[in-house]
mmCIF file of C-alpha atoms in Angstrom:
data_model
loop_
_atom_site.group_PDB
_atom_site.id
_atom_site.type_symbol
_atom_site.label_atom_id
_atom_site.label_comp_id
_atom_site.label_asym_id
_atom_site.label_seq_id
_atom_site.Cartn_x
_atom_site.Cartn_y
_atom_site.Cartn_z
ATOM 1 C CA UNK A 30 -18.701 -49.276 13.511
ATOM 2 C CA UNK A 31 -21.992 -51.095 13.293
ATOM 3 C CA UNK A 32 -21.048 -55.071 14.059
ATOM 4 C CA UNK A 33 -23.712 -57.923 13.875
ATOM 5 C CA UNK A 34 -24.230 -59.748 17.285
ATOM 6 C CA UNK A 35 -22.090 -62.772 17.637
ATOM 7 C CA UNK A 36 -23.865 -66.130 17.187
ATOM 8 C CA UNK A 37 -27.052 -64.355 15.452
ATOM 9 C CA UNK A 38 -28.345 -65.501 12.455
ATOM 10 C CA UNK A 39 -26.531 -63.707 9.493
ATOM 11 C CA UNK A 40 -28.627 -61.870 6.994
ATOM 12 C CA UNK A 41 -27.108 -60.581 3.445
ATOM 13 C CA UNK A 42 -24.573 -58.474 4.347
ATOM 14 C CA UNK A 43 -26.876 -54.781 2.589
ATOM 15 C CA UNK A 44 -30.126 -55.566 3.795
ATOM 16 C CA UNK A 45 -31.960 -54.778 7.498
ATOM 17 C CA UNK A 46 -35.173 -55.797 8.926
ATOM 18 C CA UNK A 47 -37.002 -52.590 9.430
ATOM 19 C CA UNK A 48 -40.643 -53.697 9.435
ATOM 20 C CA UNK A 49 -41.583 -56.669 11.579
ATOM 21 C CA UNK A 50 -44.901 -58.880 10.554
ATOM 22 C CA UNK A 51 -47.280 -57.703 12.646
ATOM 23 C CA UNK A 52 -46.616 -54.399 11.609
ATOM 24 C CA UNK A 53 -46.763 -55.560 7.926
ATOM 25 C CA UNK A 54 -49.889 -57.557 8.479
ATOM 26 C CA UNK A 55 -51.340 -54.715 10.278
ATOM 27 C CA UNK A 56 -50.875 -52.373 6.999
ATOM 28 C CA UNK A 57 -52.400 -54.846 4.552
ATOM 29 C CA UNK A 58 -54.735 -55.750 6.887
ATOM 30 C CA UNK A 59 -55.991 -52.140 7.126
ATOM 31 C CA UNK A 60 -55.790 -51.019 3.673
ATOM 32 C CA UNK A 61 -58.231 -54.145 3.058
ATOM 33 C CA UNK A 62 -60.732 -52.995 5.844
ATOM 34 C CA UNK A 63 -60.457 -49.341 4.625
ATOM 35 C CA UNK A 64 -61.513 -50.451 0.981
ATOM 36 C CA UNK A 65 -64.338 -52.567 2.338
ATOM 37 C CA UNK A 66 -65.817 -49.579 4.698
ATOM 38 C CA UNK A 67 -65.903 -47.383 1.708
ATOM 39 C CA UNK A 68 -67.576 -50.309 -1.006
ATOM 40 C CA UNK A 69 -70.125 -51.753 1.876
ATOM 41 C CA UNK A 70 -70.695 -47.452 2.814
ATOM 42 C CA UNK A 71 -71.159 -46.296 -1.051
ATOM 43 C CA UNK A 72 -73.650 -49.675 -1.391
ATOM 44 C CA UNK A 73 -75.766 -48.914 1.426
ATOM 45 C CA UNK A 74 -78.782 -50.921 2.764
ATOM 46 C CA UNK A 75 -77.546 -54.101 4.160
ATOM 47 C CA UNK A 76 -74.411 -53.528 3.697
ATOM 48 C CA UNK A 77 -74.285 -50.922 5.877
ATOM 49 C CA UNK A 78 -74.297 -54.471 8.757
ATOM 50 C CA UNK A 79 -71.000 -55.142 7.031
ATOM 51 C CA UNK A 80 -69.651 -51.587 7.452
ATOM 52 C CA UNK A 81 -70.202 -51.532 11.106
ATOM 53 C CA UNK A 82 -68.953 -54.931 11.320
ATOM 54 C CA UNK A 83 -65.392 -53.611 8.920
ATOM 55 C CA UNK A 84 -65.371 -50.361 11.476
ATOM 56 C CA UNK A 85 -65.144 -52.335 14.474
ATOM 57 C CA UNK A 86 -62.427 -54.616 13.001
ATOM 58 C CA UNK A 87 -60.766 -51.150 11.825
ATOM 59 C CA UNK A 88 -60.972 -50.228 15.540
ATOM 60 C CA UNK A 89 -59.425 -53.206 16.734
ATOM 61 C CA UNK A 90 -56.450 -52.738 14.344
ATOM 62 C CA UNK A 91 -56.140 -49.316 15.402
ATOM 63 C CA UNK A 92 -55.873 -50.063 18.809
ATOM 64 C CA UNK A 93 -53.294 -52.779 18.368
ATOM 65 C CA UNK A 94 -51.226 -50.556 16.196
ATOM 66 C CA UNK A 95 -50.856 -47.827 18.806
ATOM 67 C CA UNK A 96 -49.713 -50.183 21.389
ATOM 68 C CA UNK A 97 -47.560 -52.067 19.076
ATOM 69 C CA UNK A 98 -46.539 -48.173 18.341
ATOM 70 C CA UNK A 99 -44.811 -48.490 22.298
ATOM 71 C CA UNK A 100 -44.210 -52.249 22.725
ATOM 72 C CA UNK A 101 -43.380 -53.127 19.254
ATOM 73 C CA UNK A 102 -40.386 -53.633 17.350
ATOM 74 C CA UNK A 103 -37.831 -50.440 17.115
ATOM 75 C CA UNK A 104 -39.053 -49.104 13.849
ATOM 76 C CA UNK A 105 -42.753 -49.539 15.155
ATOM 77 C CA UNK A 106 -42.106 -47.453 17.655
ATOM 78 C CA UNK A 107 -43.644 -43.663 17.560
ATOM 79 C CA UNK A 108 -40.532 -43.071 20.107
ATOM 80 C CA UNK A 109 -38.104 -43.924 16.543
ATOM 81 C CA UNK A 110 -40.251 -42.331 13.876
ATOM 82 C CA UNK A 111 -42.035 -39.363 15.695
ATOM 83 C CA UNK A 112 -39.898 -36.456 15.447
ATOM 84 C CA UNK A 113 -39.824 -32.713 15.900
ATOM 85 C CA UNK A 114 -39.202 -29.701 13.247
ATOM 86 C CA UNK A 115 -35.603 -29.882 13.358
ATOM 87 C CA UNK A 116 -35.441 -33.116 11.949
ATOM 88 C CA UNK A 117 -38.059 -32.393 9.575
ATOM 89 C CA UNK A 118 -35.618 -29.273 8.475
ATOM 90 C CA UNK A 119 -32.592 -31.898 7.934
ATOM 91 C CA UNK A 120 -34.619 -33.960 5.378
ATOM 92 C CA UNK A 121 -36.030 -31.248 3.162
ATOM 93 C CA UNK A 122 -32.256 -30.197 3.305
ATOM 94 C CA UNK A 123 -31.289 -33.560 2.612
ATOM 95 C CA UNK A 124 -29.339 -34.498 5.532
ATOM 96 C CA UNK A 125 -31.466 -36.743 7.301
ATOM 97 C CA UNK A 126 -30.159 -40.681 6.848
ATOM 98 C CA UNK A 127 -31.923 -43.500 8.709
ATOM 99 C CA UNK A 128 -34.568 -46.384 8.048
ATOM 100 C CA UNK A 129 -38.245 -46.630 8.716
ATOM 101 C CA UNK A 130 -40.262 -43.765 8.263
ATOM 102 C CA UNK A 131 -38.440 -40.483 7.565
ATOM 103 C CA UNK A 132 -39.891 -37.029 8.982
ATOM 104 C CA UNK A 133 -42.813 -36.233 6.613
ATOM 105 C CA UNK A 134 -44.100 -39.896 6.493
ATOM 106 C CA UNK A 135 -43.984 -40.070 10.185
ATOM 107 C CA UNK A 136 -46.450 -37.058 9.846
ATOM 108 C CA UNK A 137 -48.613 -38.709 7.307
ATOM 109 C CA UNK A 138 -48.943 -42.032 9.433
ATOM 110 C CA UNK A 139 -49.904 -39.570 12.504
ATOM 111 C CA UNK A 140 -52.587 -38.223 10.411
ATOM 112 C CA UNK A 141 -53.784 -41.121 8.395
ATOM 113 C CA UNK A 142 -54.128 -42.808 12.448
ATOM 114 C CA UNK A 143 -55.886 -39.884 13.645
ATOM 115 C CA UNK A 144 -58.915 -39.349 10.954
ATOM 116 C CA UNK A 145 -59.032 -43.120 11.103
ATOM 117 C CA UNK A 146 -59.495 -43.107 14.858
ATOM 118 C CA UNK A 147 -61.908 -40.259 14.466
ATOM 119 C CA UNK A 148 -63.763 -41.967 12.010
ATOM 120 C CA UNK A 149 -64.403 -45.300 13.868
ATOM 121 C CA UNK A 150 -65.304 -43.367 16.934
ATOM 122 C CA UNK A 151 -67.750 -40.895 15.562
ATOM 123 C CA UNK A 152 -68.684 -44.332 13.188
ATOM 124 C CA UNK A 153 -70.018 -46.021 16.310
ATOM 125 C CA UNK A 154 -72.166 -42.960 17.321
ATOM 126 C CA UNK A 155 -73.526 -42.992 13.769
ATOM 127 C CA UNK A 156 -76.455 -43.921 12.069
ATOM 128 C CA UNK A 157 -78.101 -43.652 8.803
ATOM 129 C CA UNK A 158 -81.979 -42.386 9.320
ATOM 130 C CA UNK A 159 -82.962 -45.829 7.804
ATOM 131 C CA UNK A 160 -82.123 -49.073 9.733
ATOM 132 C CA UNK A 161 -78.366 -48.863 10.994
ATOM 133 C CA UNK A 162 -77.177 -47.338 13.852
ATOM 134 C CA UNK A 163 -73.394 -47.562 15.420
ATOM 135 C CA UNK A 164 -72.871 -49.765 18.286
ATOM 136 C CA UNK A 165 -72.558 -47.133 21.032
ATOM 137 C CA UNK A 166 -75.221 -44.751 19.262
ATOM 138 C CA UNK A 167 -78.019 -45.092 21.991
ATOM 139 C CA UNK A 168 -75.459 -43.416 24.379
ATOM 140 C CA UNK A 169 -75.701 -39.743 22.800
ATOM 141 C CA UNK A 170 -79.405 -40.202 21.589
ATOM 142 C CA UNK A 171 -80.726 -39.046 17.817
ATOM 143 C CA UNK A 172 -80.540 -35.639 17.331
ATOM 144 C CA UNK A 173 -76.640 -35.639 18.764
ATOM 145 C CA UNK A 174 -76.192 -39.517 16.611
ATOM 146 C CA UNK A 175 -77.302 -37.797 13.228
ATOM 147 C CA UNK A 176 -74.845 -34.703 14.260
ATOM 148 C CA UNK A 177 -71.914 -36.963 14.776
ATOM 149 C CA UNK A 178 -72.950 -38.910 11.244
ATOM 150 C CA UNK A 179 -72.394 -35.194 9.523
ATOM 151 C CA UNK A 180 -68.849 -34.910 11.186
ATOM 152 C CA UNK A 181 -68.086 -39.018 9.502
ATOM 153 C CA UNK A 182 -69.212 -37.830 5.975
ATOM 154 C CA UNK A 183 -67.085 -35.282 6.399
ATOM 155 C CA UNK A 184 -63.835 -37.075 7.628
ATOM 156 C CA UNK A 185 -65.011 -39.668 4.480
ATOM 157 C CA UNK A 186 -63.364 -36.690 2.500
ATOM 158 C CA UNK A 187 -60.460 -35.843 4.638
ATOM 159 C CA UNK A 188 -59.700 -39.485 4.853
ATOM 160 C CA UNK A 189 -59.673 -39.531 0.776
ATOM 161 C CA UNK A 190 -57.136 -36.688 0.429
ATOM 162 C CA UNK A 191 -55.045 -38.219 3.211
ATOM 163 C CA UNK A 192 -54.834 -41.620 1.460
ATOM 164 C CA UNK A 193 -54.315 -40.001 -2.472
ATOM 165 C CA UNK A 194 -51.594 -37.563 -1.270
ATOM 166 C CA UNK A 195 -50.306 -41.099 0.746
ATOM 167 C CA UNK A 196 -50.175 -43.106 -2.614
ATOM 168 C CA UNK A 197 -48.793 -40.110 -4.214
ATOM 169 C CA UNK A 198 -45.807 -39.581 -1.826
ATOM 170 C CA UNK A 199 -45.066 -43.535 -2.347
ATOM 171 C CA UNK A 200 -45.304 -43.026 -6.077
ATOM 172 C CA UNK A 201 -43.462 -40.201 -6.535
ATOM 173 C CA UNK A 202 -40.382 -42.112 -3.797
ATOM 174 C CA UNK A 203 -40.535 -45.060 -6.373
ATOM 175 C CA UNK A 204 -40.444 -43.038 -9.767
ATOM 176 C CA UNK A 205 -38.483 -40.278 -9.352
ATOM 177 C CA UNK A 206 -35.882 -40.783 -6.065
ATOM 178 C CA UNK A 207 -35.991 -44.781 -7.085
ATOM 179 C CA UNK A 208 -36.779 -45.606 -3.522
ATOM 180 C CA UNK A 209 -39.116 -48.486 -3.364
ATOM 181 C CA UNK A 210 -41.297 -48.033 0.266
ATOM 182 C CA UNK A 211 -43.920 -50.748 -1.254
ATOM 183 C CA UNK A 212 -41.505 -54.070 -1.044
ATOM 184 C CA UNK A 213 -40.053 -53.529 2.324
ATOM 185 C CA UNK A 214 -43.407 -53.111 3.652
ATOM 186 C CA UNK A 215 -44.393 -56.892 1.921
ATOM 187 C CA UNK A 216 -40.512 -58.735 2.921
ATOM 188 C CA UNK A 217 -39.642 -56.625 5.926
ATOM 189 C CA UNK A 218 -36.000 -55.840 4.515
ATOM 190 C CA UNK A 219 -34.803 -52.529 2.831
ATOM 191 C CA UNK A 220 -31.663 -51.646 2.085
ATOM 192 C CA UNK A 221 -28.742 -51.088 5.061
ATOM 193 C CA UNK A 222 -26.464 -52.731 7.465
ATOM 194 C CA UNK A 223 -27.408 -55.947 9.033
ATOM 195 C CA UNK A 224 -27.059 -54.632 12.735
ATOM 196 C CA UNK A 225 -29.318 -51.677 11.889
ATOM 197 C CA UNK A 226 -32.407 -54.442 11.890
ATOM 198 C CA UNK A 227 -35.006 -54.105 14.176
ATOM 199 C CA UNK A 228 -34.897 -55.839 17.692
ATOM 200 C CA UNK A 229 -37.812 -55.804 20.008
ATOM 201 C CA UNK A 230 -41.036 -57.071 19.710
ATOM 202 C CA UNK A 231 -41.635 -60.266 20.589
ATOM 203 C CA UNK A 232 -44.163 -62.973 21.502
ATOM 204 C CA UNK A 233 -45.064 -61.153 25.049
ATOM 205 C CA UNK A 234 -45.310 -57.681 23.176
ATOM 206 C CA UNK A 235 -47.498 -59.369 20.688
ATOM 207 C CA UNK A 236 -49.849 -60.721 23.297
ATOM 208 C CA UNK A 237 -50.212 -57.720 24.995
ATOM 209 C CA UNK A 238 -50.951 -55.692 21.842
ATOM 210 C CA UNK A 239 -53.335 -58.396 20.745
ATOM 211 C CA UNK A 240 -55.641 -58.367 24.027
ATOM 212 C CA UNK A 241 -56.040 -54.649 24.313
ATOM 213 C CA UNK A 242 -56.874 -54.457 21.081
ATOM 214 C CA UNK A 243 -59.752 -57.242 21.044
ATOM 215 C CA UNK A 244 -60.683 -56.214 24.599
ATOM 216 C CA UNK A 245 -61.418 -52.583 22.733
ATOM 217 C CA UNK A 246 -63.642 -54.088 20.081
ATOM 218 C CA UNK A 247 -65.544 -55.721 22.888
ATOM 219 C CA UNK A 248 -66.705 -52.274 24.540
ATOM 220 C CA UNK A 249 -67.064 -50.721 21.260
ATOM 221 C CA UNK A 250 -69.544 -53.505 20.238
ATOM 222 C CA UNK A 251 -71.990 -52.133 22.493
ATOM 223 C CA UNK A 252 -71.112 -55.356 24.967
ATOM 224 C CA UNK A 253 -71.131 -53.015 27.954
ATOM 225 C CA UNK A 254 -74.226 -51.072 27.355
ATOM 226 C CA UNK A 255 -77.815 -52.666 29.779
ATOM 227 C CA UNK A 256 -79.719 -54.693 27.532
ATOM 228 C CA UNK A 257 -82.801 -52.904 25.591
ATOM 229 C CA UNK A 258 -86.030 -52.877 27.049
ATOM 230 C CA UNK A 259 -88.293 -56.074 26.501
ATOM 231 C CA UNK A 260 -91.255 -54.937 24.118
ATOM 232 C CA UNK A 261 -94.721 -53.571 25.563
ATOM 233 C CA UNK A 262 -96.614 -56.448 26.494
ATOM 234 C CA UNK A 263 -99.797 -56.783 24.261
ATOM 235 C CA UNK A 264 -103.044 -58.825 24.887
ATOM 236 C CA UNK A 265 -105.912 -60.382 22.472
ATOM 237 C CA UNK A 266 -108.772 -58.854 24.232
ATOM 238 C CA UNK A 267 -110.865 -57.238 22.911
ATOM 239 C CA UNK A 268 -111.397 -53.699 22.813
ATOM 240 C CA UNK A 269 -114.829 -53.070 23.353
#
């Protein structure tokens, strides 16, 4: 029988805390970032700065989330959500019961993370013929740069099936099986027993998460790369 830890705050008796804050912050965090790379991309020109600057923050969110994915609270963790095909068989049949992600959206997070990863690395070996290059571009030279640029267009696309089949699935949860995945994502709570709330997590975890994460930003902003070359000298003689 699941019992509630003596002397811990109650919450109402049907509801659990399945997502934590940084894990919720993370999400809206991201989804804001990922609408700003595509706006500042689609613009172009100078706002190409601001998509470099959005990638590396995208990055840095990245990297925190797959820490927090091992240090975080239990239903953060890829060790709770990640499963293998058997599972995956139990909730097509219908069998599977638990909070957090279920089966198929653990695979959709794994693959939204992945072409997002992809696409801030190759991002950062980019560059647009014009003005903009990524922060680490100088390391693989042009012709290999304006390769890696054709491989980010592309993942543009794959990213934008992977994020309308996303909002689908959370549609389709809300409107036809009447299970809302949008509010527990915004409170934290969903519904289930009170000892079924996710422990783990805290302050140190946080810290930890936080630091790798900016310390990954820092190397992909080029900060470890030698300094350019200082410009060819040039004199007022004259040339005759």
């Amino acid at each position: 029988m699941c019992v509630a830890a003596p002397g811990a705050p109650q919450p109402p008796a049907d509801k659990a805390r399945v997502w934590d804050l940084p894990t919720r912050l993370f999400h809206w965090a991201l989804v804001a970032l990922v609408i700003g790379a595509f706006i500042s991309a689609k613009i172009g020109g100078n706002a190409m700065l601001w998509h470099g600057r959005i990638g590396l923050a995208i990055l840095g969110l990245l990297t925190f989330r797959i820490v927090w994915g091992f240090v975080g609270s239990t239903y953060a963790r890829f060790t709770q959500f990640v499963r293998g095909p058997a599972k995956i068989r139990f909730y097509l049949r219908g069998e599977w019961q638990g909070l957090g992600h279920n089966p198929l959206g653990a695979l959709s997070v794994l693959a939204l993370l992945g072409i997002l990863v992809l696409q801030a690395a190759t991002g950062l070996l980019s560059n647009d013929d014009i003005a903009f290059s990524g922060y680490l571009a100088s390391l693989v030279g042009t012709e290999l740069s304006t390769q890696i640029t054709g491989v980010h267009h592309l993942l543009e696309k794959v990213l934008l099936l992977l994020l309308v089949a996303h909002i689908g699935a959370i549609a389709y949860y809300g409107h036809v099986k009447k299970h809302n995945l949008v509010r527990p994502m915004i409170t934290g709570w969903t519904e289930g027993k009170p000892c079924q709330s996710a422990k783990g997590g805290g302050v140190l975890a946080l810290l930890i998460a936080l630091a790798i994460a900016a310390l990954a930003v820092w190397a992909a902003s080029g900060a470890l790369l030698p300094p350019p070359p200082p410009p060819a000298a040039t004199t007022d003689a004259p040339s005759w």
